[in-house]
mmCIF file of C-alpha atoms in Angstrom:
data_model
loop_
_atom_site.group_PDB
_atom_site.id
_atom_site.type_symbol
_atom_site.label_atom_id
_atom_site.label_comp_id
_atom_site.label_asym_id
_atom_site.label_seq_id
_atom_site.Cartn_x
_atom_site.Cartn_y
_atom_site.Cartn_z
ATOM 1 C CA MET A 1 9.154 26.747 47.356
ATOM 2 C CA LYS A 2 7.217 24.351 45.116
ATOM 3 C CA ILE A 3 6.968 20.855 46.480
ATOM 4 C CA ALA A 4 5.622 17.908 44.541
ATOM 5 C CA LEU A 5 2.561 15.796 45.227
ATOM 6 C CA LYS A 6 3.398 12.337 46.433
ATOM 7 C CA TRP A 7 2.558 9.764 49.022
ATOM 8 C CA SER A 8 4.543 9.886 52.247
ATOM 9 C CA SER A 9 7.299 7.394 52.923
ATOM 10 C CA VAL A 10 7.443 5.104 55.911
ATOM 11 C CA SER A 11 11.105 5.692 56.656
ATOM 12 C CA ILE A 12 12.518 9.006 57.771
ATOM 13 C CA VAL A 13 14.945 9.395 54.877
ATOM 14 C CA LEU A 14 12.386 8.384 52.271
ATOM 15 C CA LEU A 15 9.944 10.857 53.809
ATOM 16 C CA ALA A 16 12.524 13.534 53.127
ATOM 17 C CA LEU A 17 12.600 12.400 49.511
ATOM 18 C CA ALA A 18 8.807 12.512 49.414
ATOM 19 C CA ILE A 19 8.764 16.064 50.705
ATOM 20 C CA PHE A 20 11.201 17.320 48.122
ATOM 21 C CA SER A 21 9.922 15.172 45.297
ATOM 22 C CA ALA A 22 6.187 15.554 45.321
ATOM 23 C CA ALA A 23 4.891 18.967 44.209
ATOM 24 C CA CYS A 24 1.242 19.596 43.455
ATOM 25 C CA GLY A 25 0.616 21.003 40.029
ATOM 26 C CA GLY A 26 -1.191 23.919 41.687
ATOM 27 C CA GLY A 27 1.856 25.002 43.681
ATOM 28 C CA ASN A 28 2.789 25.199 47.339
ATOM 29 C CA ASN A 29 -0.075 25.295 49.828
ATOM 30 C CA ALA A 30 1.771 25.141 53.124
ATOM 31 C CA GLY A 31 -0.575 25.440 56.053
ATOM 32 C CA ASN A 32 -3.608 23.858 54.375
ATOM 33 C CA GLY A 33 -5.106 21.080 55.537
ATOM 34 C CA ALA A 34 -4.304 4.837 51.446
ATOM 35 C CA ASP A 35 -3.561 0.614 51.075
ATOM 36 C CA PRO A 36 -0.018 -0.321 52.085
ATOM 37 C CA SER A 37 0.660 -3.304 54.338
ATOM 38 C CA ALA A 38 4.331 -4.191 53.887
ATOM 39 C CA GLN A 39 7.246 -2.036 55.020
ATOM 40 C CA PRO A 40 10.358 -1.315 52.901
ATOM 41 C CA ASP A 41 13.880 -2.064 54.123
ATOM 42 C CA ASN A 42 14.509 0.742 56.604
ATOM 43 C CA GLU A 43 18.164 -0.177 57.015
ATOM 44 C CA ALA A 44 18.813 0.213 53.299
ATOM 45 C CA ALA A 45 16.854 3.447 53.143
ATOM 46 C CA GLY A 46 18.759 4.892 56.069
ATOM 47 C CA THR A 47 22.038 4.879 54.151
ATOM 48 C CA THR A 48 21.056 7.997 52.199
ATOM 49 C CA GLU A 49 20.984 10.459 55.095
ATOM 50 C CA GLU A 50 23.864 12.621 53.899
ATOM 51 C CA SER A 51 22.605 12.816 50.335
ATOM 52 C CA THR A 52 19.025 13.717 51.225
ATOM 53 C CA ALA A 53 19.443 15.943 54.285
ATOM 54 C CA PRO A 54 19.170 19.716 53.662
ATOM 55 C CA ALA A 55 22.094 21.904 54.662
ATOM 56 C CA ALA A 56 22.076 22.965 58.300
ATOM 57 C CA ASP A 57 21.705 26.616 57.329
ATOM 58 C CA ALA A 58 18.972 25.954 54.744
ATOM 59 C CA ALA A 59 16.078 28.394 54.699
ATOM 60 C CA PRO A 60 13.067 27.091 56.664
ATOM 61 C CA VAL A 61 10.489 25.251 54.585
ATOM 62 C CA GLU A 62 6.871 24.766 55.641
ATOM 63 C CA ILE A 63 4.784 22.057 54.037
ATOM 64 C CA THR A 64 1.467 20.324 54.633
ATOM 65 C CA VAL A 65 1.222 16.553 54.408
ATOM 66 C CA TRP A 66 -2.015 14.567 54.529
ATOM 67 C CA ASP A 67 -0.611 11.639 56.491
ATOM 68 C CA LYS A 68 -1.723 12.063 60.101
ATOM 69 C CA PRO A 69 -2.906 8.662 61.401
ATOM 70 C CA HIS A 70 -6.431 8.182 62.683
ATOM 71 C CA ALA A 71 -6.921 7.470 66.381
ATOM 72 C CA ASP A 72 -7.632 3.783 65.718
ATOM 73 C CA ASP A 73 -4.857 3.165 63.174
ATOM 74 C CA ALA A 74 -2.701 0.197 64.163
ATOM 75 C CA ASP A 75 0.495 2.010 63.191
ATOM 76 C CA LYS A 76 -0.368 5.322 64.865
ATOM 77 C CA THR A 77 2.444 5.093 67.421
ATOM 78 C CA LEU A 78 4.984 4.146 64.764
ATOM 79 C CA LYS A 79 4.014 7.027 62.483
ATOM 80 C CA GLU A 80 4.106 9.570 65.292
ATOM 81 C CA GLN A 81 7.591 8.393 66.236
ATOM 82 C CA GLN A 82 8.672 8.737 62.604
ATOM 83 C CA PHE A 83 7.302 12.270 62.518
ATOM 84 C CA ALA A 84 9.263 13.141 65.670
ATOM 85 C CA ASP A 85 12.453 11.584 64.297
ATOM 86 C CA PHE A 86 12.027 13.526 61.069
ATOM 87 C CA GLU A 87 11.669 16.828 62.935
ATOM 88 C CA THR A 88 14.879 16.094 64.826
ATOM 89 C CA LYS A 89 16.810 15.100 61.720
ATOM 90 C CA TYR A 90 15.510 17.938 59.502
ATOM 91 C CA PRO A 91 14.893 20.977 61.763
ATOM 92 C CA SER A 92 14.677 23.341 58.775
ATOM 93 C CA ILE A 93 11.507 21.612 57.543
ATOM 94 C CA LYS A 94 8.263 22.305 59.393
ATOM 95 C CA VAL A 95 5.636 19.707 58.544
ATOM 96 C CA THR A 96 1.952 20.148 59.323
ATOM 97 C CA HIS A 97 0.387 16.689 59.424
ATOM 98 C CA VAL A 98 -3.320 16.627 58.538
ATOM 99 C CA GLU A 99 -5.769 13.792 59.165
ATOM 100 C CA GLN A 100 -8.035 12.917 56.247
ATOM 101 C CA THR A 101 -11.717 12.101 56.359
ATOM 102 C CA LYS A 102 -11.849 8.345 56.840
ATOM 103 C CA GLY A 103 -13.525 6.518 53.978
ATOM 104 C CA LYS A 104 -13.781 9.613 51.769
ATOM 105 C CA GLU A 105 -10.106 10.228 51.063
ATOM 106 C CA ARG A 106 -10.417 10.486 47.288
ATOM 107 C CA GLU A 107 -13.403 12.829 47.407
ATOM 108 C CA GLN A 108 -11.706 15.048 49.971
ATOM 109 C CA PHE A 109 -8.526 15.217 47.918
ATOM 110 C CA MET A 110 -10.210 16.048 44.627
ATOM 111 C CA THR A 111 -12.340 18.708 46.330
ATOM 112 C CA ALA A 112 -9.154 20.272 47.706
ATOM 113 C CA VAL A 113 -7.527 20.153 44.263
ATOM 114 C CA ALA A 114 -10.554 21.838 42.667
ATOM 115 C CA GLY A 115 -10.315 24.631 45.219
ATOM 116 C CA GLY A 116 -6.545 25.012 44.958
ATOM 117 C CA GLN A 117 -6.101 23.794 48.547
ATOM 118 C CA GLN A 118 -4.318 20.513 47.877
ATOM 119 C CA PRO A 119 -1.538 19.393 50.265
ATOM 120 C CA ASP A 120 2.147 19.541 49.388
ATOM 121 C CA ALA A 121 2.566 15.809 49.934
ATOM 122 C CA TYR A 122 -0.089 13.127 49.903
ATOM 123 C CA LEU A 123 -0.366 9.398 50.570
ATOM 124 C CA ASN A 124 -2.737 7.907 48.012
ATOM 125 C CA ALA A 125 -3.614 4.542 46.511
ATOM 126 C CA TYR A 126 -1.098 3.839 43.755
ATOM 127 C CA PRO A 127 -3.708 2.972 41.075
ATOM 128 C CA ASP A 128 -5.007 6.546 41.412
ATOM 129 C CA MET A 129 -1.781 7.899 39.923
ATOM 130 C CA ALA A 130 -2.840 7.373 36.300
ATOM 131 C CA PRO A 131 -5.863 9.731 36.425
ATOM 132 C CA TYR A 132 -3.978 12.212 38.611
ATOM 133 C CA ILE A 133 -1.145 12.370 36.087
ATOM 134 C CA ALA A 134 -3.601 12.711 33.199
ATOM 135 C CA GLN A 135 -5.259 15.662 34.936
ATOM 136 C CA GLY A 136 -1.956 17.408 35.597
ATOM 137 C CA ILE A 137 -2.300 17.158 39.374
ATOM 138 C CA THR A 138 1.116 15.610 39.987
ATOM 139 C CA ALA A 139 4.545 17.034 39.191
ATOM 140 C CA ASP A 140 7.389 15.504 37.211
ATOM 141 C CA ILE A 141 9.974 14.268 39.751
ATOM 142 C CA THR A 142 12.176 12.351 37.312
ATOM 143 C CA ASP A 143 15.354 14.342 37.995
ATOM 144 C CA MET A 144 14.919 14.039 41.764
ATOM 145 C CA TRP A 145 14.289 10.327 41.507
ATOM 146 C CA ASN A 146 17.310 9.766 39.282
ATOM 147 C CA ALA A 147 19.461 11.574 41.845
ATOM 148 C CA PHE A 148 18.219 9.335 44.684
ATOM 149 C CA PRO A 149 21.083 6.921 45.599
ATOM 150 C CA GLU A 150 18.716 4.137 46.661
ATOM 151 C CA LYS A 151 16.575 4.083 43.504
ATOM 152 C CA ASP A 152 18.215 0.913 42.177
ATOM 153 C CA LYS A 153 16.882 -1.011 45.180
ATOM 154 C CA TYR A 154 13.302 -0.558 43.952
ATOM 155 C CA LEU A 155 11.668 -2.996 41.569
ATOM 156 C CA PRO A 156 11.471 -1.217 38.192
ATOM 157 C CA SER A 157 7.885 -2.423 37.779
ATOM 158 C CA SER A 158 6.899 -0.720 41.040
ATOM 159 C CA LEU A 159 7.211 2.642 39.287
ATOM 160 C CA ASP A 160 4.980 1.748 36.323
ATOM 161 C CA ALA A 161 1.753 3.156 37.774
ATOM 162 C CA ALA A 162 3.371 6.547 38.319
ATOM 163 C CA THR A 163 5.332 6.690 35.064
ATOM 164 C CA LYS A 164 4.137 8.241 31.808
ATOM 165 C CA ASP A 165 6.119 8.934 28.649
ATOM 166 C CA GLY A 166 9.311 8.054 30.489
ATOM 167 C CA LYS A 167 8.691 10.580 33.264
ATOM 168 C CA ILE A 168 8.167 9.683 36.913
ATOM 169 C CA TYR A 169 5.444 11.391 38.943
ATOM 170 C CA GLY A 170 5.529 9.404 42.186
ATOM 171 C CA VAL A 171 7.313 6.714 44.148
ATOM 172 C CA PRO A 172 5.734 3.867 46.156
ATOM 173 C CA SER A 173 6.272 3.932 49.906
ATOM 174 C CA THR A 174 5.092 0.367 50.499
ATOM 175 C CA MET A 175 4.054 -2.681 48.516
ATOM 176 C CA TYR A 176 1.678 -5.556 49.148
ATOM 177 C CA VAL A 177 0.544 -8.805 47.546
ATOM 178 C CA THR A 178 -3.080 -9.651 46.768
ATOM 179 C CA ALA A 179 -4.120 -13.247 47.441
ATOM 180 C CA LEU A 180 -6.729 -15.176 45.453
ATOM 181 C CA MET A 181 -9.015 -17.663 47.213
ATOM 182 C CA TYR A 182 -11.478 -20.012 45.536
ATOM 183 C CA ASN A 183 -14.172 -22.502 46.571
ATOM 184 C CA LYS A 184 -13.118 -25.986 45.479
ATOM 185 C CA LYS A 185 -16.652 -27.384 45.682
ATOM 186 C CA MET A 186 -18.013 -24.697 43.361
ATOM 187 C CA PHE A 187 -15.321 -25.511 40.829
ATOM 188 C CA VAL A 188 -16.133 -29.232 41.010
ATOM 189 C CA ASP A 189 -19.874 -28.595 40.758
ATOM 190 C CA ALA A 190 -19.260 -26.457 37.661
ATOM 191 C CA GLY A 191 -17.068 -29.158 36.112
ATOM 192 C CA ILE A 192 -13.995 -26.945 36.126
ATOM 193 C CA ASP A 193 -10.478 -28.204 36.890
ATOM 194 C CA PRO A 194 -8.894 -25.652 39.290
ATOM 195 C CA ALA A 195 -5.372 -26.508 38.127
ATOM 196 C CA ALA A 196 -6.273 -25.613 34.550
ATOM 197 C CA ALA A 197 -8.469 -22.662 35.452
ATOM 198 C CA LEU A 198 -5.856 -21.007 37.650
ATOM 199 C CA LYS A 199 -2.913 -21.578 35.334
ATOM 200 C CA ASP A 200 -2.769 -17.916 34.280
ATOM 201 C CA TRP A 201 -4.984 -14.835 34.054
ATOM 202 C CA THR A 202 -6.376 -15.863 30.664
ATOM 203 C CA SER A 203 -7.539 -19.282 31.903
ATOM 204 C CA PHE A 204 -8.903 -17.689 35.069
ATOM 205 C CA ALA A 205 -10.960 -15.205 33.063
ATOM 206 C CA GLU A 206 -12.327 -17.985 30.869
ATOM 207 C CA ALA A 207 -13.280 -20.049 33.933
ATOM 208 C CA ALA A 208 -14.966 -17.022 35.502
#
């Protein structure tokens, strides 16, 4: 069974979607061995259990997911509980969770892709999607996404990084906001009005 390449979800039901929606361009490699900080609404995601759960008599599926937490990860206990809950809810899916090399995730992944040993599902930094799509590493999951009952609860713009020519190649599992800090004294010393300089990205670039 071909499974698509994608980053794992933080909720059990969305993880099921990830498993069935993320297939590596190179095919299924069962058995082979990123930056989120905010969690999605688990209650909303949990309403799709019946629509995403495989039939009880479904043929067993084995997949490999690069999402095993490191020993010092703050959410290690949470992830392991999610893995256990997933196994209970979807007994026909056997997931092998693999821990990535810390600090060298991208290099490890691309090396695996080059050798045809990429995982079936993968949690990666969202900005990496553009080059992955361009290289044909990810699979088109548009039909699966359109059939997902909870898709309208996602911000349309959150899919931009994984969308090309109207086709969707991945779905975000989490989102975060980047803050901008500045040194007021440096602005004053440079004769720059912070209010004017930080009005928009154009004024910020000019001030920089």
